[in-house]
Tab-separated table of C-alpha atoms and ligand atoms in Angstrom:
chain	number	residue	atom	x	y	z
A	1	UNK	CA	11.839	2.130	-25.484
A	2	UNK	CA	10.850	1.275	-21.798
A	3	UNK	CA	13.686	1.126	-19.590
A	4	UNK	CA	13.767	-0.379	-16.157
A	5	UNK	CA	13.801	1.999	-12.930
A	6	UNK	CA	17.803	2.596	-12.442
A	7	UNK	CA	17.500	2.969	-15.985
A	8	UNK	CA	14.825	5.855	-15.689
A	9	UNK	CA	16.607	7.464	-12.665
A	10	UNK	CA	19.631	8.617	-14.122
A	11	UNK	CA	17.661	9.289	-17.790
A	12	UNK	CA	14.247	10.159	-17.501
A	13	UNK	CA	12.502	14.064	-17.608
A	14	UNK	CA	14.682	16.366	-19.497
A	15	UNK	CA	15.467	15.217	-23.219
A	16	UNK	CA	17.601	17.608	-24.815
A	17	UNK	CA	17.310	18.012	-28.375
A	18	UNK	CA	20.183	18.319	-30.930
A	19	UNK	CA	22.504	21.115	-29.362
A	20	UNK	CA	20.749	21.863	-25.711
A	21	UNK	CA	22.673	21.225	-22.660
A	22	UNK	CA	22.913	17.419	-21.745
A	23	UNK	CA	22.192	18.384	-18.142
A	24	UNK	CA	19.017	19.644	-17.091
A	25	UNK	CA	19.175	23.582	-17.367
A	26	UNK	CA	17.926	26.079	-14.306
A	27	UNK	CA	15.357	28.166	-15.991
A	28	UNK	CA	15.994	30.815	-13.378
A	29	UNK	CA	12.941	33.190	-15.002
A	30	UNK	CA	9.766	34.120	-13.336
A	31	UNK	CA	8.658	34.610	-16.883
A	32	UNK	CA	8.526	33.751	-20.762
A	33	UNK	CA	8.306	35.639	-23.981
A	34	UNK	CA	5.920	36.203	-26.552
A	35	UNK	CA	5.888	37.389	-30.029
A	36	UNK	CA	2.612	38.464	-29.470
A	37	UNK	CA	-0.512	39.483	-27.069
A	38	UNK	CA	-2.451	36.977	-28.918
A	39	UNK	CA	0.146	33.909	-28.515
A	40	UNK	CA	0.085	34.648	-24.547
A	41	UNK	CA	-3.903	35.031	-24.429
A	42	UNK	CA	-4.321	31.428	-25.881
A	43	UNK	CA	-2.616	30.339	-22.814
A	44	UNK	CA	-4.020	32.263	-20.922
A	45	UNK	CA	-7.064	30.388	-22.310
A	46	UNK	CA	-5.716	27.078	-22.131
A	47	UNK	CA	-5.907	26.454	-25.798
A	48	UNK	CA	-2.180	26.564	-25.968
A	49	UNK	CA	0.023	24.905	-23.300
A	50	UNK	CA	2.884	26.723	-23.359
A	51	UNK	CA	5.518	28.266	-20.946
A	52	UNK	CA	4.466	31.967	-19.393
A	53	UNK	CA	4.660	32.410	-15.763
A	54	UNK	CA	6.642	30.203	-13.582
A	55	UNK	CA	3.978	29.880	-10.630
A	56	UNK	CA	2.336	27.544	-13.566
A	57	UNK	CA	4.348	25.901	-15.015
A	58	UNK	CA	8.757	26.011	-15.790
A	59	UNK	CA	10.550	23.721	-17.703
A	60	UNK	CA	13.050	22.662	-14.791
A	61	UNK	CA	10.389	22.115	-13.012
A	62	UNK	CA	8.214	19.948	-15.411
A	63	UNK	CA	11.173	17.929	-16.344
A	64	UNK	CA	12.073	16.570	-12.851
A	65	UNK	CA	8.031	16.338	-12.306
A	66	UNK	CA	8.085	14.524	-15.861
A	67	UNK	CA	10.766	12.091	-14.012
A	68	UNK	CA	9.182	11.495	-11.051
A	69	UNK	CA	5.543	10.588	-12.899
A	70	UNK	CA	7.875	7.677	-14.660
A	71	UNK	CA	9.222	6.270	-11.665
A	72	UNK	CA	6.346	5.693	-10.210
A	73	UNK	CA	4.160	4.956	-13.514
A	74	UNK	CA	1.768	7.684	-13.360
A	75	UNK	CA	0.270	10.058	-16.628
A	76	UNK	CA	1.272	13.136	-14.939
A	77	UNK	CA	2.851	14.719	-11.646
A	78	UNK	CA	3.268	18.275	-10.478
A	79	UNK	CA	6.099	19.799	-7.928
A	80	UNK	CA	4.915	21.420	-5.195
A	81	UNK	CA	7.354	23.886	-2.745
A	82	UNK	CA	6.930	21.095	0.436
A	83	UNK	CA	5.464	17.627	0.968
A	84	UNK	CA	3.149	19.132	2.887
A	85	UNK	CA	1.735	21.344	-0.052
A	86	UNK	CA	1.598	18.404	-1.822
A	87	UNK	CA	-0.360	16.496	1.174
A	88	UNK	CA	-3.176	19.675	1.245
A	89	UNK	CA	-3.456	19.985	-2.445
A	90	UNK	CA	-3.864	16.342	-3.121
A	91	UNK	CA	-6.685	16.503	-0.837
A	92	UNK	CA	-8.287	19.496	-1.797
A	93	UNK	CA	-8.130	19.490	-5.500
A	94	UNK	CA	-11.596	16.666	-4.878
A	95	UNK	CA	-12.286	17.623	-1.743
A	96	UNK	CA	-14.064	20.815	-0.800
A	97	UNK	CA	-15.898	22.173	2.739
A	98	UNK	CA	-18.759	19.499	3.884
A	99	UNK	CA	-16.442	16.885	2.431
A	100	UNK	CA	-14.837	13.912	4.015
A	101	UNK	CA	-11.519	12.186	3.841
A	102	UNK	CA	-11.090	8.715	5.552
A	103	UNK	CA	-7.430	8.203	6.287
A	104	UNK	CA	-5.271	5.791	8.114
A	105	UNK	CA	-4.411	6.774	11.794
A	106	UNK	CA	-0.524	5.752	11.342
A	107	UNK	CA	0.485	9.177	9.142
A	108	UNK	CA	3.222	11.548	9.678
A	109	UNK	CA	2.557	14.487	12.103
A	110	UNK	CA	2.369	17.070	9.809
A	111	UNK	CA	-0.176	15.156	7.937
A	112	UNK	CA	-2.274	14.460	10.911
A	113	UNK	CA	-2.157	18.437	11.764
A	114	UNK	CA	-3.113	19.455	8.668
A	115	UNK	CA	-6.059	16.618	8.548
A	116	UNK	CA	-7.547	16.653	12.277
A	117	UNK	CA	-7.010	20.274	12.644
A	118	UNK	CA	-6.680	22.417	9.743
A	119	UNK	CA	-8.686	20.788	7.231
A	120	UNK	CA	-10.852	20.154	10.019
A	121	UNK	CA	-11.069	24.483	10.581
A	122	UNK	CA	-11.576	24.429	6.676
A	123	UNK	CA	-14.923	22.572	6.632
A	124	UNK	CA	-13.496	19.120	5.461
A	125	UNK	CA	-13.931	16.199	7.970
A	126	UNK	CA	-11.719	13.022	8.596
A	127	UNK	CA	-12.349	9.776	9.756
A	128	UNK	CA	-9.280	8.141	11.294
A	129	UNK	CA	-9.123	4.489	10.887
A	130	UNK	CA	-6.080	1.631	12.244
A	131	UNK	CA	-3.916	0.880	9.256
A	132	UNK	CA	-4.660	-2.765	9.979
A	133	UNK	CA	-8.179	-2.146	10.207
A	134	UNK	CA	-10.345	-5.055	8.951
A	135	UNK	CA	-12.327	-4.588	5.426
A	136	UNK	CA	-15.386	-3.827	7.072
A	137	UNK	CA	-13.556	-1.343	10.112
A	138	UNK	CA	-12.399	0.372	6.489
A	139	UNK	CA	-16.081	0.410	4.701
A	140	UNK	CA	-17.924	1.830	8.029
A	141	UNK	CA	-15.856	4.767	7.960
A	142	UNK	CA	-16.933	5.923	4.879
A	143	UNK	CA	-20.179	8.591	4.777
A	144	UNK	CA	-21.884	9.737	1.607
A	145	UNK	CA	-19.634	12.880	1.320
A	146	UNK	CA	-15.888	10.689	1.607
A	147	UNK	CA	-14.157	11.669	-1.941
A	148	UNK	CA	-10.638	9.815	-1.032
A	149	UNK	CA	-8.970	8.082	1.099
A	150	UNK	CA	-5.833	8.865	2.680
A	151	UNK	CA	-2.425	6.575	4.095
A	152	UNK	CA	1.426	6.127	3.868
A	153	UNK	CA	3.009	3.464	2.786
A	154	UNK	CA	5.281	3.103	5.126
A	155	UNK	CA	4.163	5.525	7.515
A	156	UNK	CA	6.462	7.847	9.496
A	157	UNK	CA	7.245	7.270	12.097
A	158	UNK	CA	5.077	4.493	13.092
A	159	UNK	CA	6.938	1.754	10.055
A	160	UNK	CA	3.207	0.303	9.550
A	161	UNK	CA	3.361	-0.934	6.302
A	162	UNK	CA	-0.526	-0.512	4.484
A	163	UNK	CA	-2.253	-2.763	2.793
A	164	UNK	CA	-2.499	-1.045	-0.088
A	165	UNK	CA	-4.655	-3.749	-2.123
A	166	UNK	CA	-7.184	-3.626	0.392
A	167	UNK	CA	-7.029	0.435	0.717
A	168	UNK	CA	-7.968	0.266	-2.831
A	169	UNK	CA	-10.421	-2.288	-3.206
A	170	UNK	CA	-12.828	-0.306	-0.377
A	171	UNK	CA	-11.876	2.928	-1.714
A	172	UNK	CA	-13.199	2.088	-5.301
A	173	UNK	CA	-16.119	-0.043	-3.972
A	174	UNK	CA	-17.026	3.668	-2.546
A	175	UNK	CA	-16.152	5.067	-6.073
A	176	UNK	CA	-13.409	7.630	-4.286
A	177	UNK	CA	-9.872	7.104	-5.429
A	178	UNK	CA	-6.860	6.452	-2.889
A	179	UNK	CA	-4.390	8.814	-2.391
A	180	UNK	CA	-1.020	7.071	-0.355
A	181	UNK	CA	2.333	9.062	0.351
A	182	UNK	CA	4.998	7.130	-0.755
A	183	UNK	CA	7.572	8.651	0.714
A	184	UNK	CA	9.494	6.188	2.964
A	185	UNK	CA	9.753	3.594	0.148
A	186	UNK	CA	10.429	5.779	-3.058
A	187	UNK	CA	9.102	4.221	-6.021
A	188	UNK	CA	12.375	1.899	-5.824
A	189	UNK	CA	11.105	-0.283	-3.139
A	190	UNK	CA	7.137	0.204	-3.965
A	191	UNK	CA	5.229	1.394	-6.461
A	192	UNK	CA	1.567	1.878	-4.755
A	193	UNK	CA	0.187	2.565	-8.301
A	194	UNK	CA	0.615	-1.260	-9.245
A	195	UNK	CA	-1.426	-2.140	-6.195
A	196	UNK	CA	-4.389	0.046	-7.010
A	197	UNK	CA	-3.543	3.450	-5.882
A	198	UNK	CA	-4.891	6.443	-8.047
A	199	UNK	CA	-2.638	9.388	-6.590
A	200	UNK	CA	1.228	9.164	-5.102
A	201	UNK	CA	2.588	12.320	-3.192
A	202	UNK	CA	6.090	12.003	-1.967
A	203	UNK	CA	7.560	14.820	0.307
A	204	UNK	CA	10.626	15.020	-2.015
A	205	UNK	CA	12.757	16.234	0.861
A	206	UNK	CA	13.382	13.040	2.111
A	207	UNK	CA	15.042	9.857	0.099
A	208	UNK	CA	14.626	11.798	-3.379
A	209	UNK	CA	16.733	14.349	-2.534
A	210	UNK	CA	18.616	12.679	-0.025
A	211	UNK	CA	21.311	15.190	0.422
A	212	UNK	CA	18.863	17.444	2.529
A	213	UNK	CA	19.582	19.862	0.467
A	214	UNK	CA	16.032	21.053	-0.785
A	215	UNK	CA	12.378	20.944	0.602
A	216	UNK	CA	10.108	19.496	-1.760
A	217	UNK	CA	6.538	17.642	-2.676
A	218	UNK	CA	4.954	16.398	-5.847
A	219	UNK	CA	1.711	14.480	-6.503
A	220	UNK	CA	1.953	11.948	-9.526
A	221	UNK	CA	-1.925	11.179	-11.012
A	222	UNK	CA	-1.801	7.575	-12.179
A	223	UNK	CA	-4.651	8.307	-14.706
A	224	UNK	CA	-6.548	5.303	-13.829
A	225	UNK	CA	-9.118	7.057	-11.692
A	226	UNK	CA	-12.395	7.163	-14.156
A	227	UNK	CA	-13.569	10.957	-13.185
A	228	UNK	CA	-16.328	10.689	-15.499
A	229	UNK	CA	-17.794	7.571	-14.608
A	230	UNK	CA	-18.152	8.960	-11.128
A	231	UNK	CA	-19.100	12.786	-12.230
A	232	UNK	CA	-21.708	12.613	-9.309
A	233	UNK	CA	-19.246	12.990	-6.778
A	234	UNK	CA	-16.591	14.745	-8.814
A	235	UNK	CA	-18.317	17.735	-11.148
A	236	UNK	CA	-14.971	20.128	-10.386
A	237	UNK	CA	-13.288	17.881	-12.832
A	238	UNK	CA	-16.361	17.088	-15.535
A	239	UNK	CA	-18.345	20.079	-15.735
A	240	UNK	CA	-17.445	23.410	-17.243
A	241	UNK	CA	-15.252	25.512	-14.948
A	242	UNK	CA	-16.004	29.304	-15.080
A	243	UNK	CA	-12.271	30.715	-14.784
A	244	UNK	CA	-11.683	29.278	-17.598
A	245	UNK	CA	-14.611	30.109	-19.932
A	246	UNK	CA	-16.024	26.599	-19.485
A	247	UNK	CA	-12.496	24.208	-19.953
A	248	UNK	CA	-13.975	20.821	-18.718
A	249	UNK	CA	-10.781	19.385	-17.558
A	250	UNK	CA	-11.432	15.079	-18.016
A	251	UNK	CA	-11.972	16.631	-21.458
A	252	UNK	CA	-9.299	18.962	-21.841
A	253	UNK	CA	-6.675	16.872	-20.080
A	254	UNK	CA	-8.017	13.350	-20.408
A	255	UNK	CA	-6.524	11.115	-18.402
A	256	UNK	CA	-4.200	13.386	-16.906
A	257	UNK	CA	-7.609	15.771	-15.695
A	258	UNK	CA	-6.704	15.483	-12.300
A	259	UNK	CA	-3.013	17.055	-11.976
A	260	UNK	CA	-4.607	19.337	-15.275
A	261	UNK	CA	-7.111	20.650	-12.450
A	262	UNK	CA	-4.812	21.075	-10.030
A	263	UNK	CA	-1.821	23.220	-11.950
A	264	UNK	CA	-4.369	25.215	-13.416
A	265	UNK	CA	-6.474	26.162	-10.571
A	266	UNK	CA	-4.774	25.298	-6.883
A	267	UNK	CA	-1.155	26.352	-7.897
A	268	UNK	CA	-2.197	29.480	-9.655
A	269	UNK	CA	-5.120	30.297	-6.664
A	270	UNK	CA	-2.436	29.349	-4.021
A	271	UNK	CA	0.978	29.293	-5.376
A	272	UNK	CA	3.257	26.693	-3.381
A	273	UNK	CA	5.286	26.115	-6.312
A	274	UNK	CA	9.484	24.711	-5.844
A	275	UNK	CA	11.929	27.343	-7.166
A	276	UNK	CA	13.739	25.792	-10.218
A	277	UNK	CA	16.766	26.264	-8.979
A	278	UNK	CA	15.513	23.371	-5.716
A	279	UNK	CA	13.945	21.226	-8.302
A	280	UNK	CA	17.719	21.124	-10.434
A	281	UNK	CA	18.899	20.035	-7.077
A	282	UNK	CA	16.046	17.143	-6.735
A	283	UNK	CA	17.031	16.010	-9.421
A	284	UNK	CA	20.351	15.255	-9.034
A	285	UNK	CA	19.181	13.264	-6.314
A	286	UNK	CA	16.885	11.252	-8.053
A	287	UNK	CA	19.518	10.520	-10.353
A	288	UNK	CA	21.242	7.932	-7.562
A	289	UNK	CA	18.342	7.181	-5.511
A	290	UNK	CA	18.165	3.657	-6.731
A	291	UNK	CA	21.716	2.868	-5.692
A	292	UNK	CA	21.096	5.169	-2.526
A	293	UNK	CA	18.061	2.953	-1.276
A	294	UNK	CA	19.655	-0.176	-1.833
A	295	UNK	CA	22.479	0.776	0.353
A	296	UNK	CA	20.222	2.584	2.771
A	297	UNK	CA	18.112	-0.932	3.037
A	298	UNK	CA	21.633	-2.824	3.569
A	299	UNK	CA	22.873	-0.819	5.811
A	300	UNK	CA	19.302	-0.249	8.102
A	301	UNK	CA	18.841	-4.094	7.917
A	302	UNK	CA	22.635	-5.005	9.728
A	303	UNK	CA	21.624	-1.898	12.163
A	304	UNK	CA	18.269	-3.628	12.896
A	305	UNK	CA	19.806	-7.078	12.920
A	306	UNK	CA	22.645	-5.444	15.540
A	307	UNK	CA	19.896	-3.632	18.417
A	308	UNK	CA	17.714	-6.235	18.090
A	309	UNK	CA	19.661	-8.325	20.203
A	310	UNK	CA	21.287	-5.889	22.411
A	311	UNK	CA	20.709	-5.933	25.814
A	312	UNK	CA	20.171	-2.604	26.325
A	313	UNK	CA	17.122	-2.212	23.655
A	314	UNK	CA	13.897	-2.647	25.142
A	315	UNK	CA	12.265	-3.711	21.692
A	316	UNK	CA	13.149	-2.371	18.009
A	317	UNK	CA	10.721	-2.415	14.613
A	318	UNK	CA	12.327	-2.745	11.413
A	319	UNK	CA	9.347	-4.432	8.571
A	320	UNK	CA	12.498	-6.502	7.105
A	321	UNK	CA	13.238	-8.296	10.263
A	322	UNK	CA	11.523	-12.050	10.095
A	323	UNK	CA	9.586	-11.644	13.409
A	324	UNK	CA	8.209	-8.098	12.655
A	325	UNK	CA	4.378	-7.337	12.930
A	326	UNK	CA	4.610	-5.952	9.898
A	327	UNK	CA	6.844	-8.610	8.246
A	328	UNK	CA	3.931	-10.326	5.996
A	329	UNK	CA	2.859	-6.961	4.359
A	330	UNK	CA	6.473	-5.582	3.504
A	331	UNK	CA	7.015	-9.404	2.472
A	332	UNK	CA	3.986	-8.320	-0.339
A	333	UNK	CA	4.634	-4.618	-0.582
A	334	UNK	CA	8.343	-4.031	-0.049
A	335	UNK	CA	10.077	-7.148	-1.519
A	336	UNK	CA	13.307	-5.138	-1.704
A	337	UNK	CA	13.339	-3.718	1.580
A	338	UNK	CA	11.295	-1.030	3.267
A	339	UNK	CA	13.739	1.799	3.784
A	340	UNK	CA	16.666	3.035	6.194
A	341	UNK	CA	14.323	4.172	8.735
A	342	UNK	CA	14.060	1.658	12.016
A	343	UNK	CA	12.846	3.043	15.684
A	344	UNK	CA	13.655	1.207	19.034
A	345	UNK	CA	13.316	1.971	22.430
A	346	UNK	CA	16.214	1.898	25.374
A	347	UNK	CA	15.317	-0.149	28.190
A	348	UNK	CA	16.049	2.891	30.118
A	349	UNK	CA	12.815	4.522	28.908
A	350	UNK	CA	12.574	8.338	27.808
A	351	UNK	CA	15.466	9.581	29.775
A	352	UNK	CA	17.348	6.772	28.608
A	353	UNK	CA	16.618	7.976	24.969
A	354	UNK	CA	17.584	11.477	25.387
A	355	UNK	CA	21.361	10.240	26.789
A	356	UNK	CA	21.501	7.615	24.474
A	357	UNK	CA	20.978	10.019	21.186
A	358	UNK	CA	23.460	13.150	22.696
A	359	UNK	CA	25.848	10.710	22.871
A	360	UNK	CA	25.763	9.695	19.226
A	361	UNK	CA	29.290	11.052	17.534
A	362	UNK	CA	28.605	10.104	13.507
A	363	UNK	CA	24.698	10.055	13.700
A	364	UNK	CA	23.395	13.491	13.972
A	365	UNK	CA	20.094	14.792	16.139
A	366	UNK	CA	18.376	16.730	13.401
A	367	UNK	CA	14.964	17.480	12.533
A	368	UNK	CA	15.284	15.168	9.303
A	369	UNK	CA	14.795	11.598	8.182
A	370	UNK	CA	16.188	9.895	5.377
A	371	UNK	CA	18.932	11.775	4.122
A	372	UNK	CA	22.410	10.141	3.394
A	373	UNK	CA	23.888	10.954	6.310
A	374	UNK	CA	22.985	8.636	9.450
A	375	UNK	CA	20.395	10.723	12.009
A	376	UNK	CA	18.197	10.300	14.862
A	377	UNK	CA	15.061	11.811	16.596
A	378	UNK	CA	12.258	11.448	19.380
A	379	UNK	CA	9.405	12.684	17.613
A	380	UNK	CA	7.287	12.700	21.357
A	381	UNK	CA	9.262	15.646	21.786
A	382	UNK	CA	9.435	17.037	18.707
A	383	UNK	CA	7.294	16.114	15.299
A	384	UNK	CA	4.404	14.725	17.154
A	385	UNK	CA	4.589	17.378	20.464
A	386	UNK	CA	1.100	18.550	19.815
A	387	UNK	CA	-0.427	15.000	20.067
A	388	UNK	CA	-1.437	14.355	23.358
A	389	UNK	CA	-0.742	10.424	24.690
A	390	UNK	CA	-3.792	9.080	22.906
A	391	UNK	CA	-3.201	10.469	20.030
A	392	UNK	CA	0.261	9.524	19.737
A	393	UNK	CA	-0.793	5.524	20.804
A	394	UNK	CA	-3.224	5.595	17.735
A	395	UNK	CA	-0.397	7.144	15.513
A	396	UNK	CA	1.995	3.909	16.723
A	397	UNK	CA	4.505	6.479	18.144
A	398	UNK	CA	5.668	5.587	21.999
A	399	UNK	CA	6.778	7.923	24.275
A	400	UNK	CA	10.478	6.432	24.580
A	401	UNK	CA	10.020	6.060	20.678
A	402	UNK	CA	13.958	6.694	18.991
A	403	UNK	CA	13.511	7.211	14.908
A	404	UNK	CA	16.990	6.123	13.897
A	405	UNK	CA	17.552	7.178	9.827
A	406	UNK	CA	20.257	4.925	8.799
A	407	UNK	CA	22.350	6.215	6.674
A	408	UNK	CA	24.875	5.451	3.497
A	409	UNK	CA	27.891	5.515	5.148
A	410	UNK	CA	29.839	2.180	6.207
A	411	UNK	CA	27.634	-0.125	8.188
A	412	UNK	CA	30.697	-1.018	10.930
A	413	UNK	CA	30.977	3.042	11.568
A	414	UNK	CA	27.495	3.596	12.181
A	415	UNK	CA	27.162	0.208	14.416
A	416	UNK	CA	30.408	1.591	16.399
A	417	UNK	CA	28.878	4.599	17.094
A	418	UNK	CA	25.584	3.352	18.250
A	419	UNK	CA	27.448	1.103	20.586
A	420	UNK	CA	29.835	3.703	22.390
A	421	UNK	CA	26.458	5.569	22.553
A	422	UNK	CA	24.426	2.648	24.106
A	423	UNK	CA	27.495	1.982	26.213
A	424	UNK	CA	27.172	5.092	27.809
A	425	UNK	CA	23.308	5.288	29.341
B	501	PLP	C1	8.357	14.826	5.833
B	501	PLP	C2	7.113	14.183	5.431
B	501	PLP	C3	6.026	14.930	4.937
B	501	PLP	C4	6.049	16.446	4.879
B	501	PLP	O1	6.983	16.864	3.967
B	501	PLP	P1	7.760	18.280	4.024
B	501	PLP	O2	8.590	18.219	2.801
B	501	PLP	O3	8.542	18.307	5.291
B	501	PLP	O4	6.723	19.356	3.976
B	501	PLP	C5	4.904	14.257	4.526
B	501	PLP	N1	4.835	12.906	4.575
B	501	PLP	C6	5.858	12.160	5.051
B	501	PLP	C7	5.715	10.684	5.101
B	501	PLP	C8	7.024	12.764	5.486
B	501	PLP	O5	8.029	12.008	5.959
């Protein structure tokens, strides 16, 4: 039976079968047991799949990873320990040194680190691009060596919404698929694999857990990249690979060949995987975060709705408001809403900010967006410190820039608070 999304929230991943726990257990065990040497080797092998060391694969994990792949209508997804795990090894499970990634300028900080500098130190080059580039800005980035291309959604902290059709269309007219964190949205309000998208990554810290409880990534394969039509660019996944006496892995895992590569070689070689005991946690999250996001969306929307026309706001972005820049695209993209993340500016400029947000009494200054509980941050100081002031421009992030994560509690409590705040700077 196919059930809708709220549906597939609250039921989707672990199945018990007659007599197993209804809830999803904690398989708290680095390891699994065999009757025999021979049962373990055929794992080992990959002619088996079966459960044997946790830094593979765990059945808490799997379950909540199973979820997550049906929420956002993927083959197959794999846990990683952070979103930013999940941001490298999405990357570098086609991409290797002499390689090159074009990506969308308007990305989270840690994402730009890890793709202007690290990656960079690796051997693996990036070509930033506007997220509004035009189609032909897009296609001139691209060199003979790009194997994917790279954006957000919604992209934090900036709120550019991407066109995702247009990502896609360029990206597959280059034969590379396109990889796009989803993280802002959730699969609730957008699901980038029905626009043309070939890999999701989520940091799972945010929205899916939402209690900010857990750190967490994952990287869902939609299965509709065709590997083997393109085996030029991509022989890691369609020619025999030796640690594992030859496995071809489009032919060994089919459509799922991409997340089969990655579980079998980048999470054994490098190991980021969640503790089972975090992903039991994630997935009590996920189990509201379709009523969560609807309230979050409410409740951002009345906050947007409120600064907008206060007189101490210098200007305020917010997709869902009617005159955004970005209005059109979340219009197409985020129908529902785009999430409970809004950033403004005081009139008062950066000092102004820092008053404004010690002030705050409910909403919190924490290192976090996107948790239930309303919170607020200047990234210029903090995320994005390392960018210098053209950097930050060409991520959309302004120096007086507050990032204001609206939160599920009453609307009329968080507005109160943001006006004693405001009324004090
Ligand atoms: C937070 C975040 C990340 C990094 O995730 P961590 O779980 O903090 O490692 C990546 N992308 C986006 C959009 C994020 O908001």
């Amino acid at each position: 039976m196919s059930y809708n999304i709220d549906t597939k929230c609250v039921q989707s991943g672990w199945q018990p079968k007659n007599g197993e726990p209804r809830v999803l257990p904690i398989y708290q065990s680095t390891t699994f047991k065999f009757d025999s040497s021979e049962d373990m080797a055929k794992c080992f092998d990959l002619e088996d799949s079966g459960y044997f060391y946790t830094r593979l694969q765990n059945p808490t994990n799997d379950a909540v990873a199973d979820k997550i792949a049906e929420l956002e209508g993927g083959v197959a997804a794999m846990l990683t320990s952070s979103g930013q795990a999940a941001t490298f090894y999405s990357i570098t499970n086609i991409c290797k040194a002499g390689d090159h990634v074009v990506s969308s300028s308007a990305v989270y900080g840690g994402s730009y680190n890890l793709l202007a500098h690290t990656m960079k130190d690796l051997g693996i080059n990036v070509t930033f691009v506007e997220p509004d580039c035009t189609e032909e800005e897009l296609a001139a980035a691209f060199t003979d060596r790009t194997r994917c291309v790279f954006g957000e959604t919604l992209a934090n902290p900036a709120l550019k919404v991407l066109d995702l059709e247009l990502f896609a269309k360029v990206a597959h007219q280059h034969r590379v698929p396109l990889i796009i964190d989803n993280t802002f949205p959730t699969p609730i309000n957008c699901r980038p694999i029905e626009w043309g998208a070939d890999i999701v990554i989520h940091s799972t810290t945010k929205y899916m857990d939402g209690h900010a409880t857990s750190v967490g990534g994952v990287v869902v394969d939609s299965g509709n990249f065709d590997w083997q039509a393109n085996s030029d660019l991509f022989p890691e996944l369609t020619t025999p690979n030796k640690t594992y006496h030859g496995t071809i892995f489009t032919e060994t895992y089919g459509k799922a060949a991409y997340i089969g590569k990655m579980v079998t070689t980048l999470m054994r070689d490098l190991g980021s995987i969640p503790s089972p005991n975090n992903s039991f946690l994630l997935n009590i999250g996920l189990e509201t975060l379709h009523l969560r996001m609807e309230r979050h969306c409410e409740n951002a929307k009345q906050v947007a709705k409120y600064l907008k026309d206060h007189p101490k706001i210098a200007w305020i972005k917010y997709p869902d408001l009617i005159d955004d820049s970005d209005h059109e695209l979340a219009n197409k993209y985020l129908p529902d809403g785009s999430s409970g993340v809004t950033i403004v500016g005081v009139k008062s400029g950066r000092q102004g900010a820092v008053k404004f947000m010690d002030s705050l009494k409910l909403a919190a200054v924490v290192a976090h967006v996107a948790d239930c509980r309303t919170c607020v941050l200047h990234p210029a100081s903090t995320t994005h410190r390392q960018m210098n002031d053209l950097e930050l421009e060409a991520a959309g992030v302004r120096p007086d820039l507050i990032r204001l994560s609206v939160g599920i509690e009453n609307v009329q409590d968080i507005i109160a608070d943001l006006e004693q705040a405001l009324a004090n700077i």
